């Protein structure tokens, strides 16, 4: 089906001010979408209150309004510009909430503005906790035991019930970044978090559900068009177990610990959900998987582009926002060209032949007295993404990118922690837990001991222990590391992601001496390609990442 020729002008809502959970990710998506719409000859009217974004550049859209993102101002822009359609799914939760409010007030009907892409009914089914839970049960998808609360009296009544499945997670409806949510272990915590969640929810609604302690959290980025063609763009696995907001969790793509049966089971579920909701465009599905069985639960669905969409897009090279914008004006996945290859179409699922690691960036270096615990309410103000050939090297690259004063897992404070502090840091999620795991292995703890405290999958723990063991090997090989005998050790250290400065510190050499020896033996970085299709097709506009491997693709 060709694009809808009746759509000549489209209004795009930006994400507004840079706040936790809503920043550059939506600028990335919005800019991509504006350019995609203009490619198709559609005039773009952009409204965003934040002038410090790329999307508010006058060259990105045909008309740019830097105005407060309120229903009243948007109604004035609609009255003036008379767009044919409105795309609400590119500005995060702000865009969804404003589009919903404009529809409810009758503004869209008054000016004959169509909501493009995902229909309002699908947004309501995904965002309203009660309706979403009901739909999941209708299609046979499991959801955790939960309670929908909309008044303080109902919250008090719930808190007095016996047999509640403690701890409980509080999830407010229609909020971003888990705002107002949290994990309650006691009645007092439930009353405090629940009341706050209802205040922050535009619907004054929270869902209180059983916290699936120790379960894995997995995400699927899914795309669907009006022809009901669905693909999964990327699946991502959180290193942190359930109980940590995905924006605050370390993430690896593709998933590393799922069996093929688990992967296909969760993929099938994600596609089933996006079809049941009727979403047209991108969608993020979050699932919890029991590590000891094939049991899983649906946690949440974002019927829009999210932070995870930006991560998945950059990790795979698949332009999610561009494709979603073209779907919104009527094109189907098999009609949209993949710009990276220039040959394949958007209905081809991306294939990854590398490992991607995301680590959040928290502001605790600036707010030193803040509570460093991370739960279901997001605290990270940014994130880094690293690509490499192995999990170890991607993790090390991501740690360096965080710019927190360490170039490896050798955290400055770690040696000062007592054994009791190590146990606490393993069992309570904080920004320092990764470094606590590494320090635990330095002090001789076993994989099973660390797993019981942290609930990290043993596969990830083995990989972190591999990095710690390489530290020991470098210390022990200090005498030979710059000789012919130590060439292979030096090569392995570079393939594990150790920078020259860390190798020098561990071996008692100078950084310049290590670098000179490395280059003289031909241990230099090469460049591998991100082309969406694992080199199955030739690419015209790929991008590259560096690694220490044998062959370069640049």
XYZ file of C-alpha atoms in Angstrom:
554
model
C 0.000 0.000 0.000
C 1.526 3.387 -0.964
C 1.599 6.288 1.439
C -1.621 8.118 2.219
C -1.640 11.021 -0.278
C -4.222 12.912 1.786
C -1.559 13.528 4.466
C 0.287 16.648 3.346
C 1.131 18.256 6.689
C 1.985 16.468 9.947
C 2.478 17.821 13.440
C 5.197 16.214 15.575
C 5.301 16.663 19.364
C 8.746 16.770 20.973
C 9.627 15.472 24.418
C 10.077 18.810 26.157
C 12.680 19.645 28.812
C 15.599 17.382 29.533
C 14.592 15.461 32.646
C 15.508 12.029 33.956
C 14.322 9.415 31.493
C 13.505 11.913 28.756
C 16.443 13.550 27.047
C 18.627 13.016 23.984
C 16.992 9.655 23.163
C 13.791 11.365 22.024
C 15.650 14.139 20.229
C 17.403 11.385 18.272
C 14.078 9.770 17.395
C 12.268 13.020 16.626
C 14.991 14.349 14.338
C 15.134 11.049 12.450
C 11.358 11.005 12.042
C 11.107 14.621 10.838
C 13.653 13.924 8.118
C 11.862 10.710 7.138
C 8.525 12.518 6.768
C 10.081 15.260 4.636
C 11.663 12.570 2.430
C 8.104 11.570 1.549
C 7.122 15.138 0.668
C 5.204 15.732 3.893
C 5.407 19.172 5.507
C 6.424 18.891 9.172
C 5.244 21.176 11.985
C 7.358 20.587 15.097
C 6.378 21.742 18.577
C 8.886 21.429 21.414
C 9.574 23.550 24.481
C 13.297 22.771 24.513
C 15.430 24.933 22.165
C 18.609 22.959 23.055
C 17.740 20.059 20.763
C 18.637 19.084 17.211
C 14.985 18.677 16.257
C 14.249 22.378 16.922
C 16.787 23.409 14.275
C 14.944 25.270 11.517
C 16.448 22.919 8.909
C 14.924 19.793 10.494
C 11.240 20.771 10.183
C 9.296 23.125 7.923
C 7.766 24.993 10.852
C 9.260 25.007 14.355
C 7.354 26.196 17.426
C 9.331 26.523 20.653
C 6.339 26.759 22.972
C 5.206 25.219 26.273
C 4.007 21.660 25.761
C 0.490 22.104 27.110
C -2.865 21.216 25.519
C -3.750 24.895 25.271
C -0.641 25.865 23.303
C -0.841 22.798 21.090
C -4.474 23.616 20.310
C -3.396 27.113 19.181
C -0.708 25.650 16.919
C -3.226 23.202 15.444
C -5.702 26.040 14.858
C -3.025 28.050 13.048
C -1.302 25.301 11.060
C -4.255 22.961 10.390
C -2.165 19.769 10.070
C -3.722 16.691 8.485
C -2.226 14.381 11.094
C -0.510 14.217 14.473
C 2.322 11.793 15.344
C 2.274 11.308 19.139
C 4.708 8.405 19.572
C 8.027 10.207 19.012
C 8.071 12.445 22.097
C 8.074 9.808 24.786
C 5.420 9.871 27.468
C 4.938 13.625 26.995
C 3.780 13.149 23.414
C 1.408 10.328 24.328
C -0.158 12.191 27.245
C -0.652 15.391 25.230
C -2.167 13.570 22.261
C -4.544 11.761 24.605
C -5.565 15.044 26.238
C -6.115 16.781 22.873
C -8.304 13.887 21.716
C -10.296 13.860 24.957
C -10.901 17.628 24.714
C -12.195 17.242 21.155
C -9.446 19.413 19.632
C -8.436 16.775 17.077
C -12.065 16.266 15.975
C -12.724 20.026 15.801
C -9.876 20.581 13.350
C -10.142 17.208 11.582
C -6.657 16.087 12.699
C -5.979 12.348 12.434
C -3.903 10.568 15.046
C -1.313 8.803 12.884
C 0.301 5.471 13.590
C -0.754 3.885 16.851
C -4.481 4.619 17.465
C -5.710 6.228 20.678
C -7.452 2.997 21.696
C -4.130 1.119 21.569
C -2.418 3.800 23.652
C -5.189 3.583 26.258
C -5.039 -0.228 26.373
C -1.273 -0.185 26.913
C -1.069 2.729 29.346
C -4.144 2.070 31.523
C -2.943 -0.598 33.953
C -6.366 -2.204 34.442
C -7.198 -2.399 30.728
C -3.737 -3.722 29.907
C -3.964 -6.442 32.540
C -7.415 -7.440 31.278
C -6.216 -7.626 27.662
C -3.225 -9.787 28.590
C -5.538 -12.271 30.283
C -7.857 -12.296 27.263
C -5.014 -13.281 24.915
C -3.592 -15.812 27.378
C -0.430 -13.919 28.351
C 0.599 -14.206 32.029
C 0.836 -11.111 34.222
C 1.989 -10.901 37.858
C -0.564 -10.954 40.655
C -1.542 -7.310 40.983
C -4.026 -4.745 42.323
C -5.277 -1.554 40.641
C -5.531 1.329 43.122
C -7.073 4.741 42.371
C -7.876 6.204 45.818
C -6.085 6.621 49.133
C -8.878 4.670 50.836
C -8.360 1.699 48.502
C -4.636 1.852 49.213
C -5.261 1.777 52.983
C -7.621 -1.179 52.575
C -5.033 -3.072 50.541
C -2.278 -2.403 53.077
C -4.421 -4.038 55.805
C -4.934 -7.251 53.858
C -3.170 -10.341 55.100
C -1.247 -12.631 52.793
C 0.051 -9.918 50.455
C 2.937 -11.212 48.252
C 5.663 -8.961 49.709
C 7.736 -7.190 48.452
C 5.413 -5.211 46.205
C 6.212 -3.046 43.179
C 4.220 0.178 42.714
C 3.804 1.196 39.038
C 1.953 4.487 38.345
C -0.013 4.774 35.075
C 0.929 7.275 32.319
C 4.309 8.280 33.804
C 7.829 8.151 32.404
C 10.952 6.701 33.973
C 8.945 4.959 36.668
C 8.230 8.354 38.267
C 6.461 7.885 41.580
C 7.048 4.133 41.628
C 9.170 1.942 43.846
C 9.447 -1.297 45.802
C 7.589 -1.532 49.110
C 8.749 -3.996 51.757
C 6.494 -2.747 54.574
C 3.017 -1.260 55.026
C 4.468 2.200 55.678
C 6.531 2.057 52.485
C 3.475 0.896 50.533
C 1.397 3.827 51.795
C 4.157 6.353 51.086
C 5.089 5.103 47.593
C 1.488 4.373 46.590
C 0.274 7.849 47.589
C 3.152 9.503 45.751
C 2.508 7.370 42.657
C -1.161 8.354 42.515
C -0.257 12.047 42.840
C 2.171 11.813 39.906
C -0.075 9.690 37.680
C -2.272 11.767 35.313
C -4.968 9.120 35.861
C -4.401 9.012 39.639
C -3.893 5.270 39.163
C -1.204 2.839 40.308
C -0.794 -0.878 39.837
C 0.647 -2.743 42.800
C 2.072 -6.132 41.906
C 4.237 -8.908 43.285
C 7.951 -8.212 42.902
C 9.435 -11.127 40.984
C 12.673 -11.226 42.978
C 15.504 -12.940 41.144
C 13.707 -13.256 37.797
C 15.479 -12.108 34.628
C 14.220 -9.014 32.836
C 14.187 -9.155 29.036
C 13.043 -6.555 26.497
C 11.977 -6.916 22.876
C 11.838 -3.991 20.473
C 9.022 -4.809 18.039
C 7.728 -3.100 14.881
C 4.316 -3.525 13.225
C 2.633 -1.930 10.212
C -1.016 -1.530 9.195
C -0.758 -4.741 7.159
C -0.107 -6.645 10.428
C 3.479 -7.445 9.418
C 5.574 -7.713 12.584
C 9.307 -8.005 13.170
C 11.500 -7.983 16.262
C 14.321 -5.512 15.807
C 16.341 -6.378 18.865
C 16.075 -8.303 22.103
C 17.912 -7.034 25.145
C 18.704 -8.673 28.464
C 19.165 -6.789 31.720
C 22.160 -7.830 33.794
C 20.304 -6.649 36.883
C 17.425 -8.917 37.937
C 13.825 -7.730 38.338
C 13.354 -4.779 40.666
C 15.557 -2.275 38.814
C 14.093 0.123 36.245
C 15.363 -0.764 32.760
C 16.763 2.753 32.419
C 18.882 2.115 35.530
C 19.910 -1.410 34.576
C 22.975 -2.562 32.698
C 21.769 -4.112 29.447
C 23.316 -6.470 26.897
C 22.125 -7.055 23.331
C 21.487 -9.543 21.970
C 20.504 -11.610 25.027
C 23.317 -13.868 26.206
C 21.790 -16.326 28.688
C 18.512 -17.302 26.998
C 18.179 -20.685 25.347
C 16.706 -20.724 21.836
C 13.432 -22.044 23.278
C 13.260 -19.147 25.768
C 14.199 -16.611 23.089
C 11.536 -17.852 20.657
C 8.909 -18.126 23.417
C 9.371 -14.489 24.484
C 9.630 -13.299 20.873
C 6.319 -14.983 20.012
C 4.724 -13.409 23.087
C 5.972 -9.914 22.143
C 4.591 -10.162 18.609
C 1.284 -11.501 19.950
C 1.024 -8.496 22.289
C 1.751 -5.793 19.685
C -0.878 -7.369 17.418
C -3.458 -7.524 20.206
C -2.845 -3.877 21.102
C -3.064 -2.777 17.452
C 0.094 -0.671 17.621
C 1.373 0.694 14.301
C 5.036 1.582 14.575
C 7.595 0.813 17.261
C 6.801 -0.816 20.585
C 8.858 -1.919 23.578
C 7.777 -5.074 25.469
C 9.258 -5.864 28.889
C 9.064 -9.407 30.231
C 10.202 -11.244 33.359
C 11.565 -14.784 32.988
C 11.965 -17.311 35.781
C 15.589 -18.548 35.509
C 14.608 -21.964 36.900
C 11.703 -22.741 34.562
C 10.014 -21.546 31.389
C 7.561 -19.411 33.363
C 7.380 -15.751 32.358
C 5.250 -12.678 33.041
C 4.470 -9.597 30.980
C 5.643 -6.552 32.919
C 4.914 -3.560 30.723
C 4.478 -2.344 27.156
C 5.467 1.108 25.877
C 3.227 1.834 22.866
C 5.748 4.358 21.541
C 9.422 4.916 20.919
C 11.337 4.749 24.189
C 14.890 5.051 25.497
C 15.272 1.372 24.687
C 14.241 2.149 21.095
C 17.172 4.531 20.748
C 19.501 1.898 22.205
C 18.129 -0.820 19.912
C 18.340 1.478 16.896
C 21.979 2.382 17.488
C 22.919 -1.165 18.494
C 21.513 -2.729 15.320
C 21.812 0.081 12.804
C 18.065 -0.241 12.153
C 16.490 3.270 11.963
C 13.457 2.604 14.165
C 12.146 6.185 14.299
C 12.526 6.642 10.543
C 10.578 3.459 9.825
C 7.917 4.265 12.451
C 7.345 7.702 10.889
C 6.840 6.162 7.441
C 4.453 3.564 8.820
C 2.470 6.444 10.373
C 1.741 7.903 6.909
C 0.587 4.584 5.485
C 3.674 2.785 4.181
C 4.240 -0.895 4.969
C 7.474 -2.520 6.110
C 7.982 -4.213 2.737
C 7.819 -0.812 1.003
C 10.400 1.009 3.120
C 14.027 0.825 2.021
C 16.776 0.057 4.532
C 19.070 3.048 4.043
C 22.083 1.202 5.478
C 22.182 -1.584 2.901
C 20.385 0.207 0.097
C 19.110 -3.246 -1.011
C 17.077 -4.785 1.782
C 13.681 -3.614 3.033
C 12.561 -2.654 6.536
C 10.837 -6.030 6.960
C 14.252 -7.743 7.292
C 15.032 -8.435 10.948
C 18.489 -7.141 11.945
C 21.231 -9.663 12.760
C 24.045 -8.897 15.217
C 27.482 -10.493 15.014
C 28.848 -8.477 17.935
C 27.984 -7.719 21.562
C 26.424 -4.474 22.821
C 26.593 -3.347 26.458
C 24.745 -0.359 27.906
C 25.662 1.100 31.306
C 23.618 3.944 32.841
C 25.361 7.124 33.973
C 24.190 8.331 37.378
C 24.850 11.816 38.866
C 26.007 10.507 42.268
C 29.461 12.055 41.727
C 27.716 15.451 41.849
C 25.085 14.564 44.490
C 27.320 12.718 46.924
C 24.747 12.600 49.729
C 21.966 11.172 47.545
C 20.566 7.688 48.129
C 22.579 5.465 45.757
C 20.012 2.648 45.770
C 18.372 2.053 42.406
C 14.883 0.576 42.149
C 11.887 0.945 39.814
C 12.084 4.757 39.728
C 14.786 5.850 37.321
C 17.705 7.939 38.625
C 20.186 7.746 35.730
C 20.701 10.987 33.792
C 22.316 9.324 30.778
C 23.818 6.119 29.480
C 26.720 4.827 27.420
C 26.718 2.109 24.771
C 29.725 0.012 23.737
C 30.125 -2.475 20.884
C 32.812 -5.138 20.717
C 33.432 -8.765 19.798
C 32.950 -10.193 23.300
C 30.970 -9.352 26.411
C 34.136 -8.734 28.448
C 35.589 -6.192 26.018
C 32.235 -4.438 25.485
C 31.755 -4.180 29.270
C 35.242 -2.738 29.754
C 34.701 -0.247 26.928
C 31.379 0.850 28.467
C 32.948 1.329 31.915
C 35.623 3.603 30.397
C 32.958 5.577 28.524
C 31.099 6.402 31.756
C 33.875 8.832 32.770
C 33.568 8.065 36.475
C 37.282 8.065 37.240
C 38.031 4.429 36.464
C 39.215 2.784 33.237
C 38.417 -0.777 34.280
C 36.728 -2.764 37.059
C 39.515 -1.635 39.429
C 37.317 0.801 41.338
C 39.205 3.189 43.627
C 36.895 2.745 46.630
C 36.674 -1.049 46.338
C 39.777 -1.877 48.370
C 38.376 0.144 51.303
C 35.139 -1.847 51.516
C 34.850 -4.341 54.341
C 33.620 -7.864 53.646
C 30.292 -6.899 55.213
C 29.993 -3.885 52.919
C 30.746 -6.118 49.934
C 27.833 -8.392 50.892
C 25.513 -5.410 51.267
C 26.558 -3.945 47.912
C 25.967 -7.293 46.232
C 22.473 -7.712 47.640
C 21.268 -4.097 47.278
C 21.195 -2.582 43.785
C 23.349 0.558 43.588
C 25.510 2.195 40.936
C 28.524 0.429 42.530
C 27.252 -3.155 42.366
C 29.270 -4.068 39.247
C 32.489 -3.070 40.996
C 31.428 -4.877 44.168
C 31.015 -8.091 42.149
C 34.533 -7.721 40.746
C 35.940 -7.034 44.216
C 34.103 -10.063 45.615
C 35.927 -12.285 43.103
C 39.258 -10.678 44.028
C 38.552 -11.697 47.633
C 37.869 -15.280 46.666
C 34.069 -15.508 46.657
C 32.636 -18.263 44.471
C 30.206 -17.783 41.566
C 27.350 -19.392 43.526
C 27.912 -17.137 46.554
C 27.799 -13.970 44.439
C 24.748 -15.266 42.545
C 22.801 -15.920 45.763
C 23.429 -12.354 46.917
C 23.010 -10.451 43.643
C 20.778 -12.748 41.516
C 23.014 -11.942 38.525
C 22.949 -14.824 36.065
C 26.026 -17.058 36.548
C 26.995 -16.505 32.888
C 27.537 -12.782 33.529
C 29.395 -13.541 36.764
C 31.785 -15.902 34.931
C 32.524 -13.138 32.416
C 33.226 -10.585 35.161
C 35.453 -13.127 36.918
C 37.335 -13.594 33.614
C 38.227 -9.901 33.700
C 39.420 -10.179 37.326
C 41.508 -13.224 36.433
C 43.135 -11.279 33.583
C 44.135 -8.639 36.143
C 45.914 -11.389 38.112
C 47.560 -12.792 34.991
C 48.946 -9.369 34.099
C 50.343 -8.859 37.599
C 51.947 -12.311 37.514
C 53.290 -11.763 33.988
C 54.758 -8.325 34.687
C 58.300 -9.548 33.962
C 57.494 -10.997 30.538
C 54.683 -8.750 29.274
C 57.011 -6.589 27.161
C 58.991 -9.518 25.789
C 58.344 -11.994 22.967
C 57.194 -14.491 25.568
C 54.485 -12.119 26.779
C 53.112 -11.114 23.362
C 50.134 -13.472 23.573
C 49.300 -12.260 27.096
C 49.373 -8.668 25.872
C 47.143 -9.560 22.922
C 44.606 -11.315 25.183
C 44.554 -8.350 27.573
C 43.737 -5.989 24.700
C 41.032 -8.360 23.445
C 39.550 -8.290 26.960
C 39.288 -4.505 26.707
C 42.193 -3.489 28.966
C 43.572 -0.050 27.968
C 47.323 0.506 27.855
C 47.275 2.606 31.031
C 45.636 -0.160 33.090
C 48.034 -2.781 31.705
C 50.921 -0.467 32.637
C 49.582 0.020 36.188
C 49.101 -3.744 36.692
C 52.580 -4.637 35.378
C 54.565 -1.740 36.801
C 55.520 -0.437 33.329
C 54.920 2.904 31.700
C 51.966 3.491 29.430
C 54.258 4.573 26.592
C 56.322 1.393 26.908
C 53.214 -0.796 26.738
C 51.873 1.104 23.736
C 55.195 0.945 21.884
C 55.514 -2.806 22.493
C 51.925 -3.406 21.423
C 52.333 -1.550 18.141
C 55.681 -3.168 17.381
C 54.070 -6.627 17.570
C 51.126 -5.644 15.373
C 48.547 -5.514 18.183
C 46.533 -2.592 16.835
C 42.794 -1.920 16.644
C 40.787 -2.917 13.598
C 37.312 -1.780 12.629
C 34.205 -3.912 12.287
C 30.940 -2.977 10.623
C 27.444 -2.358 11.986
C 25.309 -3.027 8.909
C 22.014 -4.483 10.281
C 22.496 -7.776 8.442
C 25.776 -9.349 9.712
C 27.445 -8.863 6.284
C 24.761 -10.856 4.471
C 24.357 -7.905 2.101
C 26.791 -5.208 1.051
C 26.219 -1.954 2.958
C 26.312 1.562 1.556
C 26.156 3.596 4.784
C 27.345 1.406 7.681
C 29.128 2.622 10.786
C 32.037 0.998 12.572
C 33.363 0.079 15.995
C 36.955 -0.630 16.977
C 38.208 -3.877 18.479
C 41.380 -5.960 18.718
C 40.771 -8.638 16.117
C 42.607 -10.041 13.095
C 40.742 -8.540 10.152
C 39.391 -5.058 9.534
C 36.152 -4.399 7.633
C 36.692 -0.669 7.112
